[in-house]
Amino acid sequence: MDLTCRDVMVPPDIQRTVSPDASVATAFNIIKQSRARFLPVVDDNGTYVGVFSAPTLLKLILPKAALINHSFEPSRFETLNFFSLSKSDFEAQLAGLKHERVRDNMSLPENIPVAAPDTPVMEGIFRIHKFKRHLMLVEPGTGKFVGTVSANSILDQVLGDATIEE
């Protein structure tokens, strides 16, 4: 039987998620505790609504001036060396995020690759390569979050005991 994305996924009981109504501070604590790079955002019904990522968290800490007119063009700043940030400054920046909501700072589903759990694993690998992101598995028709597929989950599940001779 051919492998599917379900065969190599990180299931929802292991993959930490966050509610869209949670504070960014809550998402930070989950990311810090689990050392995750991203959290699928799942509503109270289990429906996948987006992704909150560690890079988004870091962006929220940047000075607002550094992000003005910052689309895909280089920032007018060559460097931010003139901004200083002590550990206590950093903690104060994080404390200010308790009023920010995940829903206002997440990547929307259309910006993240999504597949059905029964998608062939080769298609999952292709989407991970193409989008340079983890693959979210969502149940067709219901939109329910099922799990995630990453390069590591594929390597762990398929090649867990394999080694390559050097």
PDB file of C-alpha atoms in Angstrom:
ATOM      1  CA  MET A   1       0.000   0.000   0.000  1.00  0.00           C
ATOM      2  CA  ASP A   2       1.304   3.448  -0.908  1.00  0.00           C
ATOM      3  CA  LEU A   3       2.122   5.896   1.877  1.00  0.00           C
ATOM      4  CA  THR A   4      -0.223   8.794   2.487  1.00  0.00           C
ATOM      5  CA  CYS A   5       0.283  11.996   4.404  1.00  0.00           C
ATOM      6  CA  ARG A   6      -1.718  10.456   7.268  1.00  0.00           C
ATOM      7  CA  ASP A   7       0.994   7.775   7.571  1.00  0.00           C
ATOM      8  CA  VAL A   8       3.734  10.364   8.157  1.00  0.00           C
ATOM      9  CA  MET A   9       1.875  13.151   9.958  1.00  0.00           C
ATOM     10  CA  VAL A  10       2.305  14.581  13.411  1.00  0.00           C
ATOM     11  CA  PRO A  11      -1.164  13.933  14.878  1.00  0.00           C
ATOM     12  CA  PRO A  12      -3.170  16.600  16.701  1.00  0.00           C
ATOM     13  CA  ASP A  13      -2.585  14.923  20.077  1.00  0.00           C
ATOM     14  CA  ILE A  14       1.145  15.695  19.632  1.00  0.00           C
ATOM     15  CA  GLN A  15       1.032  18.791  17.407  1.00  0.00           C
ATOM     16  CA  ARG A  16       0.255  21.733  19.681  1.00  0.00           C
ATOM     17  CA  THR A  17      -2.421  24.118  18.415  1.00  0.00           C
ATOM     18  CA  VAL A  18      -3.764  27.485  19.519  1.00  0.00           C
ATOM     19  CA  SER A  19      -7.189  29.135  19.439  1.00  0.00           C
ATOM     20  CA  PRO A  20      -7.693  32.212  17.232  1.00  0.00           C
ATOM     21  CA  ASP A  21      -9.036  34.010  20.321  1.00  0.00           C
ATOM     22  CA  ALA A  22      -5.940  33.237  22.407  1.00  0.00           C
ATOM     23  CA  SER A  23      -3.533  36.023  23.201  1.00  0.00           C
ATOM     24  CA  VAL A  24      -0.206  36.225  21.432  1.00  0.00           C
ATOM     25  CA  ALA A  25       1.296  35.820  24.918  1.00  0.00           C
ATOM     26  CA  THR A  26      -0.412  32.421  25.180  1.00  0.00           C
ATOM     27  CA  ALA A  27       0.939  31.441  21.758  1.00  0.00           C
ATOM     28  CA  PHE A  28       4.405  32.584  22.858  1.00  0.00           C
ATOM     29  CA  ASN A  29       4.222  30.380  25.951  1.00  0.00           C
ATOM     30  CA  ILE A  30       3.175  27.350  23.880  1.00  0.00           C
ATOM     31  CA  ILE A  31       5.946  27.988  21.334  1.00  0.00           C
ATOM     32  CA  LYS A  32       8.498  28.419  24.108  1.00  0.00           C
ATOM     33  CA  GLN A  33       7.397  25.323  26.015  1.00  0.00           C
ATOM     34  CA  SER A  34       7.111  23.045  22.978  1.00  0.00           C
ATOM     35  CA  ARG A  35       9.985  24.615  21.001  1.00  0.00           C
ATOM     36  CA  ALA A  36       7.635  24.654  18.001  1.00  0.00           C
ATOM     37  CA  ARG A  37       8.282  26.885  15.007  1.00  0.00           C
ATOM     38  CA  PHE A  38       4.575  27.236  14.303  1.00  0.00           C
ATOM     39  CA  LEU A  39       1.172  26.496  15.767  1.00  0.00           C
ATOM     40  CA  PRO A  40      -1.853  25.544  13.688  1.00  0.00           C
ATOM     41  CA  VAL A  41      -4.740  27.815  14.653  1.00  0.00           C
ATOM     42  CA  VAL A  42      -7.870  25.774  15.326  1.00  0.00           C
ATOM     43  CA  ASP A  43     -11.258  27.083  16.442  1.00  0.00           C
ATOM     44  CA  ASP A  44     -13.477  25.557  19.143  1.00  0.00           C
ATOM     45  CA  ASN A  45     -15.000  23.162  16.580  1.00  0.00           C
ATOM     46  CA  GLY A  46     -11.575  21.841  15.517  1.00  0.00           C
ATOM     47  CA  THR A  47     -11.680  23.717  12.209  1.00  0.00           C
ATOM     48  CA  TYR A  48      -8.328  24.827  10.823  1.00  0.00           C
ATOM     49  CA  VAL A  49      -8.243  28.624  10.402  1.00  0.00           C
ATOM     50  CA  GLY A  50      -4.547  29.492   9.958  1.00  0.00           C
ATOM     51  CA  VAL A  51      -1.047  29.325  11.419  1.00  0.00           C
ATOM     52  CA  PHE A  52       0.739  31.377  14.042  1.00  0.00           C
ATOM     53  CA  SER A  53       4.524  31.160  13.714  1.00  0.00           C
ATOM     54  CA  ALA A  54       7.632  31.986  15.704  1.00  0.00           C
ATOM     55  CA  PRO A  55       8.791  34.413  12.941  1.00  0.00           C
ATOM     56  CA  THR A  56       5.460  36.252  13.310  1.00  0.00           C
ATOM     57  CA  LEU A  57       6.105  36.493  17.032  1.00  0.00           C
ATOM     58  CA  LEU A  58       9.526  37.997  16.367  1.00  0.00           C
ATOM     59  CA  LYS A  59       8.010  40.454  13.873  1.00  0.00           C
ATOM     60  CA  LEU A  60       5.668  41.687  16.608  1.00  0.00           C
ATOM     61  CA  ILE A  61       8.702  42.567  18.729  1.00  0.00           C
ATOM     62  CA  LEU A  62      10.323  44.676  16.004  1.00  0.00           C
ATOM     63  CA  PRO A  63       9.939  48.443  16.295  1.00  0.00           C
ATOM     64  CA  LYS A  64       6.933  49.611  14.251  1.00  0.00           C
ATOM     65  CA  ALA A  65       9.159  52.049  12.323  1.00  0.00           C
ATOM     66  CA  ALA A  66      11.142  49.130  10.920  1.00  0.00           C
ATOM     67  CA  LEU A  67       7.978  47.723   9.347  1.00  0.00           C
ATOM     68  CA  ILE A  68       6.560  50.882   7.751  1.00  0.00           C
ATOM     69  CA  ASN A  69       6.109  50.345   4.006  1.00  0.00           C
ATOM     70  CA  HIS A  70       7.755  46.959   4.378  1.00  0.00           C
ATOM     71  CA  SER A  71       6.083  44.721   1.844  1.00  0.00           C
ATOM     72  CA  PHE A  72       8.408  42.682  -0.320  1.00  0.00           C
ATOM     73  CA  GLU A  73      10.758  45.603  -0.862  1.00  0.00           C
ATOM     74  CA  PRO A  74      13.827  46.011   1.309  1.00  0.00           C
ATOM     75  CA  SER A  75      13.281  48.197   4.353  1.00  0.00           C
ATOM     76  CA  ARG A  76      14.689  51.686   4.211  1.00  0.00           C
ATOM     77  CA  PHE A  77      16.825  50.638   7.165  1.00  0.00           C
ATOM     78  CA  GLU A  78      20.037  48.827   6.309  1.00  0.00           C
ATOM     79  CA  THR A  79      20.421  47.792   9.915  1.00  0.00           C
ATOM     80  CA  LEU A  80      18.673  48.245  13.228  1.00  0.00           C
ATOM     81  CA  ASN A  81      21.899  48.511  15.214  1.00  0.00           C
ATOM     82  CA  PHE A  82      20.760  51.887  16.517  1.00  0.00           C
ATOM     83  CA  PHE A  83      17.905  50.197  18.415  1.00  0.00           C
ATOM     84  CA  SER A  84      18.923  48.572  21.646  1.00  0.00           C
ATOM     85  CA  LEU A  85      17.052  45.840  23.430  1.00  0.00           C
ATOM     86  CA  SER A  86      17.999  44.557  26.859  1.00  0.00           C
ATOM     87  CA  LYS A  87      16.515  41.407  28.336  1.00  0.00           C
ATOM     88  CA  SER A  88      14.112  43.519  30.406  1.00  0.00           C
ATOM     89  CA  ASP A  89      13.134  45.501  27.263  1.00  0.00           C
ATOM     90  CA  PHE A  90      12.498  42.215  25.490  1.00  0.00           C
ATOM     91  CA  GLU A  91      10.341  40.975  28.371  1.00  0.00           C
ATOM     92  CA  ALA A  92       8.398  44.260  28.343  1.00  0.00           C
ATOM     93  CA  GLN A  93       7.789  43.882  24.596  1.00  0.00           C
ATOM     94  CA  LEU A  94       6.492  40.352  25.195  1.00  0.00           C
ATOM     95  CA  ALA A  95       4.283  41.506  28.080  1.00  0.00           C
ATOM     96  CA  GLY A  96       2.640  43.986  25.723  1.00  0.00           C
ATOM     97  CA  LEU A  97       1.562  41.112  23.494  1.00  0.00           C
ATOM     98  CA  LYS A  98      -0.959  39.812  26.028  1.00  0.00           C
ATOM     99  CA  HIS A  99      -3.484  42.224  24.501  1.00  0.00           C
ATOM    100  CA  GLU A 100      -2.809  41.089  20.915  1.00  0.00           C
ATOM    101  CA  ARG A 101      -4.954  38.223  19.575  1.00  0.00           C
ATOM    102  CA  VAL A 102      -3.669  35.312  17.513  1.00  0.00           C
ATOM    103  CA  ARG A 103      -6.457  35.848  14.939  1.00  0.00           C
ATOM    104  CA  ASP A 104      -5.068  39.304  14.131  1.00  0.00           C
ATOM    105  CA  ASN A 105      -1.519  38.031  13.623  1.00  0.00           C
ATOM    106  CA  MET A 106      -1.801  34.627  11.968  1.00  0.00           C
ATOM    107  CA  SER A 107      -1.030  33.504   8.445  1.00  0.00           C
ATOM    108  CA  LEU A 108      -4.287  32.815   6.645  1.00  0.00           C
ATOM    109  CA  PRO A 109      -4.991  29.322   5.286  1.00  0.00           C
ATOM    110  CA  GLU A 110      -4.593  30.454   1.674  1.00  0.00           C
ATOM    111  CA  ASN A 111      -0.924  31.226   2.427  1.00  0.00           C
ATOM    112  CA  ILE A 112      -0.139  27.787   3.875  1.00  0.00           C
ATOM    113  CA  PRO A 113      -0.150  24.505   1.939  1.00  0.00           C
ATOM    114  CA  VAL A 114      -3.072  22.275   2.880  1.00  0.00           C
ATOM    115  CA  ALA A 115      -3.843  18.703   1.852  1.00  0.00           C
ATOM    116  CA  ALA A 116      -6.269  15.941   2.705  1.00  0.00           C
ATOM    117  CA  PRO A 117      -4.935  13.175   4.969  1.00  0.00           C
ATOM    118  CA  ASP A 118      -5.164  10.605   2.151  1.00  0.00           C
ATOM    119  CA  THR A 119      -2.941  12.685  -0.161  1.00  0.00           C
ATOM    120  CA  PRO A 120      -0.029  10.564  -1.437  1.00  0.00           C
ATOM    121  CA  VAL A 121       3.138  11.284   0.536  1.00  0.00           C
ATOM    122  CA  MET A 122       5.035  12.238  -2.655  1.00  0.00           C
ATOM    123  CA  GLU A 123       2.513  15.038  -3.245  1.00  0.00           C
ATOM    124  CA  GLY A 124       3.014  16.139   0.369  1.00  0.00           C
ATOM    125  CA  ILE A 125       6.789  16.233  -0.142  1.00  0.00           C
ATOM    126  CA  PHE A 126       6.295  18.275  -3.307  1.00  0.00           C
ATOM    127  CA  ARG A 127       4.085  20.824  -1.503  1.00  0.00           C
ATOM    128  CA  ILE A 128       6.554  21.143   1.380  1.00  0.00           C
ATOM    129  CA  HIS A 129       9.320  21.763  -1.144  1.00  0.00           C
ATOM    130  CA  LYS A 130       7.276  24.172  -3.266  1.00  0.00           C
ATOM    131  CA  PHE A 131       5.979  26.319  -0.408  1.00  0.00           C
ATOM    132  CA  LYS A 132       8.972  25.913   1.953  1.00  0.00           C
ATOM    133  CA  ARG A 133       6.506  25.327   4.802  1.00  0.00           C
ATOM    134  CA  HIS A 134       4.981  22.482   6.736  1.00  0.00           C
ATOM    135  CA  LEU A 135       1.860  20.912   5.263  1.00  0.00           C
ATOM    136  CA  MET A 136      -1.418  21.211   7.171  1.00  0.00           C
ATOM    137  CA  LEU A 137      -3.714  18.216   6.906  1.00  0.00           C
ATOM    138  CA  VAL A 138      -7.378  19.141   6.853  1.00  0.00           C
ATOM    139  CA  GLU A 139     -10.365  16.843   6.456  1.00  0.00           C
ATOM    140  CA  PRO A 140     -12.098  17.606   3.117  1.00  0.00           C
ATOM    141  CA  GLY A 141     -15.616  18.946   3.472  1.00  0.00           C
ATOM    142  CA  THR A 142     -15.401  19.685   7.200  1.00  0.00           C
ATOM    143  CA  GLY A 143     -12.179  21.719   7.359  1.00  0.00           C
ATOM    144  CA  LYS A 144     -11.233  19.904  10.573  1.00  0.00           C
ATOM    145  CA  PHE A 145      -7.542  19.964  11.481  1.00  0.00           C
ATOM    146  CA  VAL A 146      -6.074  16.448  11.292  1.00  0.00           C
ATOM    147  CA  GLY A 147      -2.314  16.969  11.711  1.00  0.00           C
ATOM    148  CA  THR A 148       0.826  18.309  10.077  1.00  0.00           C
ATOM    149  CA  VAL A 149       3.478  16.901   7.785  1.00  0.00           C
ATOM    150  CA  SER A 150       7.051  18.149   7.851  1.00  0.00           C
ATOM    151  CA  ALA A 151      10.378  16.992   6.519  1.00  0.00           C
ATOM    152  CA  ASN A 152      11.161  15.662   9.993  1.00  0.00           C
ATOM    153  CA  SER A 153       7.872  13.794  10.365  1.00  0.00           C
ATOM    154  CA  ILE A 154       8.445  12.120   6.998  1.00  0.00           C
ATOM    155  CA  LEU A 155      12.022  11.177   7.866  1.00  0.00           C
ATOM    156  CA  ASP A 156      11.025   9.959  11.338  1.00  0.00           C
ATOM    157  CA  GLN A 157       8.068   7.864  10.154  1.00  0.00           C
ATOM    158  CA  VAL A 158       9.508   6.414   6.974  1.00  0.00           C
ATOM    159  CA  LEU A 159      13.237   6.326   7.628  1.00  0.00           C
ATOM    160  CA  GLY A 160      13.303   6.293  11.440  1.00  0.00           C
ATOM    161  CA  ASP A 161      15.844   3.479  11.711  1.00  0.00           C
ATOM    162  CA  ALA A 162      17.593   3.971   8.398  1.00  0.00           C
ATOM    163  CA  THR A 163      21.116   5.357   8.118  1.00  0.00           C
ATOM    164  CA  ILE A 164      23.237   6.292   5.137  1.00  0.00           C
ATOM    165  CA  GLU A 165      26.778   5.049   5.123  1.00  0.00           C
ATOM    166  CA  GLU A 166      29.346   7.792   4.871  1.00  0.00           C
TER     167      GLU A 166
END
